[in-house]
C-alpha cells in the first residue's frame, strides 16, 4: 500500500470549503435527529468562549474519479451534514435577511459566512440522498437549525471558526 495517512486539525470553515467533499452512496442514511442537533448546539454554546472546540474525527477516502479528485466522508457524515445545515440556516436567517435586528453585526463573522455560501450550496447540490429517512431528518434538522439561529439568544460572540 503506497497511500499516505494524513492527520490534520482543521477548522470547520476549512472543512466546509473543500470543493471536492462528498458523501458516498454507500454511507448509511442521515439519522441525526433534532435531539442530536440540540446536543451539538449545546456543546457549541458551552465552548463558545474557548479558543478551540474539537468536534471529533472525520475520516476521508481520497480518490480520483473521471480525472477529478474526490474526498469521500467515510466517518463523520452525520456531524458534517449537521454543520452544513447550521451554516445554511445562518445564511438564510441571519445574513440574507432584511430584518436589521436579526442581521449579524460582526464583520468577521459576516465575511466568514459569505465565504461559505457558495461551497455549501455546491456541496448540497452535488449530494444525492436516496433514503426517505435522510430526507426527513435533513428537512427536520434544517428547520430546527433555522429556528435555533433565529432566536435572540443565539449570538455571534466569541470563538474561532
Coordinates of C-alpha atoms in Angstrom, one line a residue, residues 108-117:
X108 CA -15.5 38.9 10.6
X109 CA -18.5 36.6 11.0
X110 CA -20.3 38.0 8.0
X111 CA -17.2 37.6 5.9
X112 CA -16.7 34.0 7.0
X113 CA -20.3 33.1 6.3
X114 CA -20.2 34.8 2.9
X115 CA -17.1 32.8 2.1
X116 CA -19.0 29.6 2.9
X117 CA -22.2 30.3 1.0

